[in-house]
mmCIF file of C-alpha atoms in Angstrom:
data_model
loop_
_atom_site.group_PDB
_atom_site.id
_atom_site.type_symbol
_atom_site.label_atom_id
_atom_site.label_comp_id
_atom_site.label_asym_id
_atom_site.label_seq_id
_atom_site.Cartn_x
_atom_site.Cartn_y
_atom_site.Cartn_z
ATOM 1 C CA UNK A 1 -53.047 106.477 89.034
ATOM 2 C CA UNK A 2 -55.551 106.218 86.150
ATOM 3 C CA UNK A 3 -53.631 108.535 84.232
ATOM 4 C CA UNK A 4 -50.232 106.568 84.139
ATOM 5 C CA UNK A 5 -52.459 103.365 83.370
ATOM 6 C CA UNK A 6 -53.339 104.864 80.370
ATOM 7 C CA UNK A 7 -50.513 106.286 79.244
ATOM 8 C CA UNK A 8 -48.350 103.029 80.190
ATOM 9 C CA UNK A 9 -51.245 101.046 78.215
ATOM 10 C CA UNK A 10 -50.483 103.321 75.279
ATOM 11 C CA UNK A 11 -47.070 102.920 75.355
ATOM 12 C CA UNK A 12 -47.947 98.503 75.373
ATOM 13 C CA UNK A 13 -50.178 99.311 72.211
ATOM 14 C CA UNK A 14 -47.182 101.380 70.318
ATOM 15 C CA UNK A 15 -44.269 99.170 71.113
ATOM 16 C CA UNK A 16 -46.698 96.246 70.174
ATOM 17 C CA UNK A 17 -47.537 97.659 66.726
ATOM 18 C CA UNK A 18 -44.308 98.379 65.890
ATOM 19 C CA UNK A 19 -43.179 94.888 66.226
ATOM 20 C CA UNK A 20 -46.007 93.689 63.893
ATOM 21 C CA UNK A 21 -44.806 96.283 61.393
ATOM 22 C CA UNK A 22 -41.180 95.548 61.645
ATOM 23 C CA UNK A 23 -42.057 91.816 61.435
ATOM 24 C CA UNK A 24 -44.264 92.109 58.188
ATOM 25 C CA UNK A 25 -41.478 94.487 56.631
ATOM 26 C CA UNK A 26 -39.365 91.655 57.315
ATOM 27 C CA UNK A 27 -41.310 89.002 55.139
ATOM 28 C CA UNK A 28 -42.616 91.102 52.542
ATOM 29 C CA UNK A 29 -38.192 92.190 51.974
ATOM 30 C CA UNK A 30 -37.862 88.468 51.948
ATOM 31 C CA UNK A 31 -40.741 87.621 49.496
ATOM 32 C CA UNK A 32 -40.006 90.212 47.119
ATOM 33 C CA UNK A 33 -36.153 89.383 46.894
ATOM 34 C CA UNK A 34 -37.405 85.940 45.980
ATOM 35 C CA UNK A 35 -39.338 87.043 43.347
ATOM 36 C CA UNK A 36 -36.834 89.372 42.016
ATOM 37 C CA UNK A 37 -33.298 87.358 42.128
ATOM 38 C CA UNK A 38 -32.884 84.782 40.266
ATOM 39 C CA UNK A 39 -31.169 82.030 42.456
ATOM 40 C CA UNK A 40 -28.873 79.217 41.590
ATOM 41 C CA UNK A 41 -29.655 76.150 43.175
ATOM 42 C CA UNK A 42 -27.178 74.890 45.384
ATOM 43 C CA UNK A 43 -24.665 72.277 44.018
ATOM 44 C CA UNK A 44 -23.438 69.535 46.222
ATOM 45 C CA UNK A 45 -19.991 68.004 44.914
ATOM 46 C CA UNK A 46 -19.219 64.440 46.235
ATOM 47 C CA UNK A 47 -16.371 64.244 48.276
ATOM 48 C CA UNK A 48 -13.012 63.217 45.705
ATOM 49 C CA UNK A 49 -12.677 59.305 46.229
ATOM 50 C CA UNK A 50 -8.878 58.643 46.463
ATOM 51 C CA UNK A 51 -9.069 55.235 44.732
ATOM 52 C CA UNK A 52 -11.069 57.392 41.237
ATOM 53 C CA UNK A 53 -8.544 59.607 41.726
ATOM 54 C CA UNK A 54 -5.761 57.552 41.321
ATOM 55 C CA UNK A 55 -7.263 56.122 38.487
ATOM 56 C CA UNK A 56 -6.735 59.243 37.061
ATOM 57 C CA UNK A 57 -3.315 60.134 37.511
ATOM 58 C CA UNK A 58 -2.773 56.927 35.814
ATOM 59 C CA UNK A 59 -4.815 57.326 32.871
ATOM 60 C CA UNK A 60 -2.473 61.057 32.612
ATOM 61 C CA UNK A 61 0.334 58.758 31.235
ATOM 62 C CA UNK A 62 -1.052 56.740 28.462
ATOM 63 C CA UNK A 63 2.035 55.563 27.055
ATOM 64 C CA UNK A 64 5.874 55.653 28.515
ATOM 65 C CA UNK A 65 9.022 56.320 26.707
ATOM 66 C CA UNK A 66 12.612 54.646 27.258
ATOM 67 C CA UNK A 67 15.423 56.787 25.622
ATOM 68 C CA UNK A 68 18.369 54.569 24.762
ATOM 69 C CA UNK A 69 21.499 56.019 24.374
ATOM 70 C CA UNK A 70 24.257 54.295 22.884
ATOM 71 C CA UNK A 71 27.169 55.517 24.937
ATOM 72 C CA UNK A 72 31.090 55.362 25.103
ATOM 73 C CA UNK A 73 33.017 57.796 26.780
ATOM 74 C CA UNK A 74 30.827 60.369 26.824
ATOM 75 C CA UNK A 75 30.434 61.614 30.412
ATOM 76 C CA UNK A 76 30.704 65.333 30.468
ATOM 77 C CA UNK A 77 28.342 65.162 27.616
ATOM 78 C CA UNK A 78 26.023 62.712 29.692
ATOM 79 C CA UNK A 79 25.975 65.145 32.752
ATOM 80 C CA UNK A 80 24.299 67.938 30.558
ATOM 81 C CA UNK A 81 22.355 65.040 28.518
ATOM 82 C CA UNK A 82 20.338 63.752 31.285
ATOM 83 C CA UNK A 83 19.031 66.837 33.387
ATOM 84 C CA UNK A 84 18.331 68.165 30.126
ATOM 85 C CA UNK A 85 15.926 65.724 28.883
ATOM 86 C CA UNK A 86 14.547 65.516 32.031
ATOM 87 C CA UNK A 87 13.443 69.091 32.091
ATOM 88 C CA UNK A 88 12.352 68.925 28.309
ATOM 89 C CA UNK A 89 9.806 65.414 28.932
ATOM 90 C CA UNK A 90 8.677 66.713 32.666
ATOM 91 C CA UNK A 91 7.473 70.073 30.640
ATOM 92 C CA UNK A 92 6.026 67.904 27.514
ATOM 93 C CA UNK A 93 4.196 65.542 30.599
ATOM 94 C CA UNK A 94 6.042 62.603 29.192
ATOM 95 C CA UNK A 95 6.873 59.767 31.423
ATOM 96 C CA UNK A 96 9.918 58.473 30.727
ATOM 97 C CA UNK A 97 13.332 56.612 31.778
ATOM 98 C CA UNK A 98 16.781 57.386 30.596
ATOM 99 C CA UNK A 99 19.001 54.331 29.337
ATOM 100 C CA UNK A 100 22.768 54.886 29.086
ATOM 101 C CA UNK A 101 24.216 51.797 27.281
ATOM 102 C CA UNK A 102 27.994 51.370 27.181
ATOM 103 C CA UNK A 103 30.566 49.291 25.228
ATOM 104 C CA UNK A 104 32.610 48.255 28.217
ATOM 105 C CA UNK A 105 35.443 46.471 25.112
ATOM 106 C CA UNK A 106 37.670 47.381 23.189
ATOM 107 C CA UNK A 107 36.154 46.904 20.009
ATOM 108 C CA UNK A 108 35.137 49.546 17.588
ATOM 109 C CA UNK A 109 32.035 51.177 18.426
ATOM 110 C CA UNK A 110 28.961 49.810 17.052
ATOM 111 C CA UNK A 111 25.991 51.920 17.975
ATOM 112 C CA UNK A 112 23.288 49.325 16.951
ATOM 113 C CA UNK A 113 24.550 46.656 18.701
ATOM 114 C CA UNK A 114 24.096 48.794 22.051
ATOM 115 C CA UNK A 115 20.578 49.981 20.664
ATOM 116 C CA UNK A 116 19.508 46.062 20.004
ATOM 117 C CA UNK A 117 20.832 45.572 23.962
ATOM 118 C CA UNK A 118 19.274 48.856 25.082
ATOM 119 C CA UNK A 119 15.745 47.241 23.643
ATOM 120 C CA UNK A 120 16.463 43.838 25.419
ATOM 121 C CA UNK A 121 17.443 45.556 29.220
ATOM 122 C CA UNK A 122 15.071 48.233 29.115
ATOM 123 C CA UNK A 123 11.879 48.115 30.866
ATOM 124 C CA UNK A 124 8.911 46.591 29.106
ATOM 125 C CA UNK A 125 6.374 49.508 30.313
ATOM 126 C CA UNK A 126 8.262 51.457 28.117
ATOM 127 C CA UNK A 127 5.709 50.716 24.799
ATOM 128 C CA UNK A 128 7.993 53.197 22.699
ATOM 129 C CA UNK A 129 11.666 54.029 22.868
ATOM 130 C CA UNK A 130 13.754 56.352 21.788
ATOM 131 C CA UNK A 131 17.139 55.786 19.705
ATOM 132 C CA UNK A 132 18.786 59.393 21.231
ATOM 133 C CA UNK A 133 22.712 60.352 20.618
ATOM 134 C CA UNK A 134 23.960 61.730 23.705
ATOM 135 C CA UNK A 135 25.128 64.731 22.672
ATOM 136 C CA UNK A 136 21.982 66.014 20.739
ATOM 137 C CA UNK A 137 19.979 68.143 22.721
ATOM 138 C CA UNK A 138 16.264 69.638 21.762
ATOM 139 C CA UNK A 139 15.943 73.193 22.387
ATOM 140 C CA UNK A 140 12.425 73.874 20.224
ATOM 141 C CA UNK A 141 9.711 72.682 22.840
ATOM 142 C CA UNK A 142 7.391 72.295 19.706
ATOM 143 C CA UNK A 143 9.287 68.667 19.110
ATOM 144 C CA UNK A 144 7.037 66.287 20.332
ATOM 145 C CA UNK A 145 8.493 63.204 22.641
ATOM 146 C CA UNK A 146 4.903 61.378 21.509
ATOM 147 C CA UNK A 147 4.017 57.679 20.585
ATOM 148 C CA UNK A 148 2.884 57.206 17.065
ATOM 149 C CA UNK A 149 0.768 53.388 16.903
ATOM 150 C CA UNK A 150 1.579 52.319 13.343
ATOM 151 C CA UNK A 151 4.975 54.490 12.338
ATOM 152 C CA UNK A 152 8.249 55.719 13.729
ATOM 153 C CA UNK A 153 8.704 59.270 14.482
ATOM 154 C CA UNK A 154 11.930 61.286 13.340
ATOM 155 C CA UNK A 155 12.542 64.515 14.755
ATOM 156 C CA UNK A 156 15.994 64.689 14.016
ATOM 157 C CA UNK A 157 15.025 65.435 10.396
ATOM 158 C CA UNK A 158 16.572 66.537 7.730
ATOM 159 C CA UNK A 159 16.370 70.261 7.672
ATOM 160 C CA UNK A 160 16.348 69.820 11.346
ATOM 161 C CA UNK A 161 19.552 68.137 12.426
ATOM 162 C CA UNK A 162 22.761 70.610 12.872
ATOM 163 C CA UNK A 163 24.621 68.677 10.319
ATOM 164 C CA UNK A 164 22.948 65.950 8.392
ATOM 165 C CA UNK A 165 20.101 66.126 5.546
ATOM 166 C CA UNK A 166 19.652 64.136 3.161
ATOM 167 C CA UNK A 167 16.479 62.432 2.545
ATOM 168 C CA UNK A 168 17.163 58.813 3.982
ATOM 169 C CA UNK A 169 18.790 60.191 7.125
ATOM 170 C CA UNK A 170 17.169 58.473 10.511
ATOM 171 C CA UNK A 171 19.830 59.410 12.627
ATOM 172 C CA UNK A 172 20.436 61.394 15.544
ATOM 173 C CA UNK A 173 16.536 60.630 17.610
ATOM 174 C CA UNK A 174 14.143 58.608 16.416
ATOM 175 C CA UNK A 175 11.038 57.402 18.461
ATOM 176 C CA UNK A 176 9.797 53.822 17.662
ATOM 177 C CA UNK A 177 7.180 51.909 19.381
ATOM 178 C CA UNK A 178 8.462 48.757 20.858
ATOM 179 C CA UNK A 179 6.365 46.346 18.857
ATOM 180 C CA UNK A 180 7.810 47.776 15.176
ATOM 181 C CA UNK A 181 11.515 48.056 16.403
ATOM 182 C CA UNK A 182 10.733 44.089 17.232
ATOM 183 C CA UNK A 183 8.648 42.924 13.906
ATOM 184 C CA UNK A 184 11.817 44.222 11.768
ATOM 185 C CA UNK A 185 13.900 42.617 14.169
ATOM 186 C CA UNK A 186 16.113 45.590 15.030
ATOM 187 C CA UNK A 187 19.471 47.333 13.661
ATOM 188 C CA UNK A 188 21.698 45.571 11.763
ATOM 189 C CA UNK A 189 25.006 45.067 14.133
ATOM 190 C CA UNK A 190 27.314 44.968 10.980
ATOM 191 C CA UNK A 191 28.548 48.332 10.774
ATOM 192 C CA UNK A 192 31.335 48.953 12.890
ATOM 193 C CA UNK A 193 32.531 52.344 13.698
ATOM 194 C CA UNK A 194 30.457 55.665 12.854
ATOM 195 C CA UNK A 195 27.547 56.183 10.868
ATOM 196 C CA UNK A 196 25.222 53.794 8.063
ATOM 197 C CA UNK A 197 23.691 51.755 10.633
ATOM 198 C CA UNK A 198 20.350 54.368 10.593
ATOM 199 C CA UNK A 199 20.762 54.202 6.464
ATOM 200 C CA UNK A 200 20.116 50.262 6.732
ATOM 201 C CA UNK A 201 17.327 50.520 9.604
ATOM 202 C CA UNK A 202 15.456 52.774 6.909
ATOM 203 C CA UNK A 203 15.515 50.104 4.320
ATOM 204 C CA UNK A 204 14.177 47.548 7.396
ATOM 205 C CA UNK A 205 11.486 50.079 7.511
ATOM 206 C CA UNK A 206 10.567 50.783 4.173
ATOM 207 C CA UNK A 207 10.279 46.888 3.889
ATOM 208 C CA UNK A 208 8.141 46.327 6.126
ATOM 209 C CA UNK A 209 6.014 49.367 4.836
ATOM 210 C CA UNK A 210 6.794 51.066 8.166
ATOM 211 C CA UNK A 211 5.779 55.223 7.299
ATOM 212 C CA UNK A 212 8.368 57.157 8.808
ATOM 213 C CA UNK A 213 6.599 60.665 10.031
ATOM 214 C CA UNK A 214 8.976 64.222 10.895
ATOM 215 C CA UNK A 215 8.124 67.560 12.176
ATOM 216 C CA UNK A 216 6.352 70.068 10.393
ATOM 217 C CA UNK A 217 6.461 74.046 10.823
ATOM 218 C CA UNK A 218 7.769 74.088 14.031
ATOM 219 C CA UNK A 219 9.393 77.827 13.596
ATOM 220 C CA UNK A 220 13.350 76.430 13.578
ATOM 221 C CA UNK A 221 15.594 75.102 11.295
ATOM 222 C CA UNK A 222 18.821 73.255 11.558
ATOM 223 C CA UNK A 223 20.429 76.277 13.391
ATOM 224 C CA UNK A 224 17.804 76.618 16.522
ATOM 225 C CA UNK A 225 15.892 73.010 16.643
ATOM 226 C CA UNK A 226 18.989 71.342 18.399
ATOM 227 C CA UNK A 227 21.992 71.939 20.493
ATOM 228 C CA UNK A 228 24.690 69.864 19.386
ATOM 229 C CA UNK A 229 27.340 69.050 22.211
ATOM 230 C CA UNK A 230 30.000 67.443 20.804
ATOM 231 C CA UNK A 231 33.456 68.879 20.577
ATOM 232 C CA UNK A 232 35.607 67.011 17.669
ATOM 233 C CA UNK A 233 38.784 68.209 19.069
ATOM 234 C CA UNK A 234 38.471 66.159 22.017
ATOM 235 C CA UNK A 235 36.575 63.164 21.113
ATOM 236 C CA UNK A 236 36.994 62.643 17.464
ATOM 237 C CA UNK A 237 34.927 59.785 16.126
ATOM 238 C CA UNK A 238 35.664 56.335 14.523
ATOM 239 C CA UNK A 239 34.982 57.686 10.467
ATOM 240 C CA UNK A 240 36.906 54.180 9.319
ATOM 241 C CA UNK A 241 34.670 52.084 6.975
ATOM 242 C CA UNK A 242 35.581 48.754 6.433
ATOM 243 C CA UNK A 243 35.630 46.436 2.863
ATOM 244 C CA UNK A 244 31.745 47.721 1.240
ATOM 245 C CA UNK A 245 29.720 49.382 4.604
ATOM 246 C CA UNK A 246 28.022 51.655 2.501
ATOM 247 C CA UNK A 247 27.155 50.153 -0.708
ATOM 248 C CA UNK A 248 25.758 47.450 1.952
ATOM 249 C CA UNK A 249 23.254 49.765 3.438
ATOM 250 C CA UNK A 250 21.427 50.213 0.081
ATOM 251 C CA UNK A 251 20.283 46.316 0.695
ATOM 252 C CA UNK A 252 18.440 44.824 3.861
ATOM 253 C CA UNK A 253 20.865 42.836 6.249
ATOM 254 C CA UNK A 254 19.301 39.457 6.857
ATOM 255 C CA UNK A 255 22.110 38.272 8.975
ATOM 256 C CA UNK A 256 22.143 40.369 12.013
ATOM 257 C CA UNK A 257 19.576 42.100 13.740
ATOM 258 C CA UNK A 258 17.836 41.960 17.441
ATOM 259 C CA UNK A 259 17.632 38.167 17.400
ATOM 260 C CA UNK A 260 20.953 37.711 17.124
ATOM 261 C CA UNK A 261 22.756 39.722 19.513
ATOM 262 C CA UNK A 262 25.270 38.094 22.030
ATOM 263 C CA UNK A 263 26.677 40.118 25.102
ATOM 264 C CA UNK A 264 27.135 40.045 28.710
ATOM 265 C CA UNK A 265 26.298 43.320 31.283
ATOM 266 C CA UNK A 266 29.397 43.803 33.616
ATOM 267 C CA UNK A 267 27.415 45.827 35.731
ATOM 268 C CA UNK A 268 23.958 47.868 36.072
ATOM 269 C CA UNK A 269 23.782 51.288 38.216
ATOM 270 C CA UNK A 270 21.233 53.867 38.689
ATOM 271 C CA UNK A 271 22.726 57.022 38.496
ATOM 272 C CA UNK A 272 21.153 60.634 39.733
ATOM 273 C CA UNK A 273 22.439 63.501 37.583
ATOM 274 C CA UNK A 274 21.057 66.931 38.975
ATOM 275 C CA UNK A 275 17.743 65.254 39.643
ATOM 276 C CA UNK A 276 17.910 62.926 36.852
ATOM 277 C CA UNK A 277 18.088 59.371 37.147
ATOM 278 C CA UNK A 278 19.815 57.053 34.352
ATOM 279 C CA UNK A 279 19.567 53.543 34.038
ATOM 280 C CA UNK A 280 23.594 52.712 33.378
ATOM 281 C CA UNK A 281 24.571 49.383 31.478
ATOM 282 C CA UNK A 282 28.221 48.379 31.254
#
């Protein structure tokens, strides 16, 4: 009986050491991984409020574009137009609205007149629009949709447009912040027809000391920077000029303008075009 006493006593004493030792192995492993990693402290992130956050997605879109396009029979070039653009701005992060204006008479076409209406119908978050032919399509994604403050942006240049280059050319798309296209009072509505209303709007601008800013060294020329889409077997255009149009568009036009422009909308639709909406003025 004594003898198992002692030896069950010795066993007490062993099993008891050991769990001393293991339990000082365990804090002296802990201690000396303190001292030997060096820890970051522990961050705590605040929880996203949604209210900041919709500040944000605001603040992504510090200006808006309205593209006006001056429009007349034009609708198989308008259903490759629109999802186009659309694609080009969403991958530029532009916000933006397509405006389709057309001349619903019989009249010769006069593309400033539409632009002048185009300025007046659009919507006023727009704080820069863009004068766009339909059938003039970017393909360099190093043209820049952006809003210039204090001049008008043409990236249609010269050197850059499939057809036309000579210096005073404004044609084809120019951007224009809403408050210039206003202070010089628009595009002159006194060229009927095709062509030399852009030739007068650059006098309006150089008037008014308005710079007028293009691409530079964006890798194309006129070849690759745009896709023109217009056939001139099928939809020839109005080249007629009447009595003096172009000896006129050497000289500012103090007749006609924004201020004076007189029309009635038959109708207003918002069309979808593969994803694209348009903002359609007859």
């Amino acid at each position: 009986m004594k003898l198992r006493l002692r030896q069950n006593w010795f066993k007490i004493t062993v099993l008891g050491l050991l769990c001393l030792l293991v339990v000082f192995c365990r804090k002296c492993f802990i201690e000396s991984g303190e001292k030997c990693v060096d820890r970051a402290p522990i961050q705590h992130f605040p929880k996203p409020d949604p209210m900041v956050r919709g500040k944000q997605d605001v603040a992504e879109f510090e200006h808006k574009l309205c593209l006006l396009v001056p429009f007349r029979d034009r609708f198989q070039e308008l259903l490759e137009f629109a999802p186009h653009m659309k694609s080009f701005l969403d991958a530029q992060k532009v916000e933006f609205e397509i405006w389709v204006i057309n001349q619903h008479d019989d009249y010769r076409f006069n593309r400033a007149y539409l632009l002048n209406v185009g300025f007046k119908e659009s919507s006023k978050s727009c704080d820069y629009i863009g004068l766009h032919d339909v059938d003039l399509l970017p393909v360099n994604p190093r043209l820049e949709y952006k809003y210039t403050e204090d001049s008008v942006y043409h990236l249609s240049a010269p050197g850059l447009h499939p057809k036309y280059d000579y210096e005073t050319f404004l044609g084809g798309v120019l951007l224009i912040p809403r408050k210039i296209f206003k202070h010089v009072d628009g595009m002159s509505t006194k060229y009927w027809g095709w062509g030399l209303e852009d030739d007068e709007f650059f006098v309006r601008l150089r008037q008014a000391n308005i710079r007028v800013e293009r691409p530079d060294r964006i890798g194309s020329g006129k070849s690759n920077t745009f896709k023109d889409i217009h056939d001139s077997r099928k939809r020839k255009r109005d080249q007629t000029k009447c009595y003096n149009q172009r000896n006129l568009t050497r000289r500012r036009d103090r007749d006609t303008g924004l201020s004076t422009v007189d029309y009635t909308i038959a109708a207003q639709r918002v069309l979808q075009i593969d994803g694209a909406e348009v903002h359609y003025l007859d």
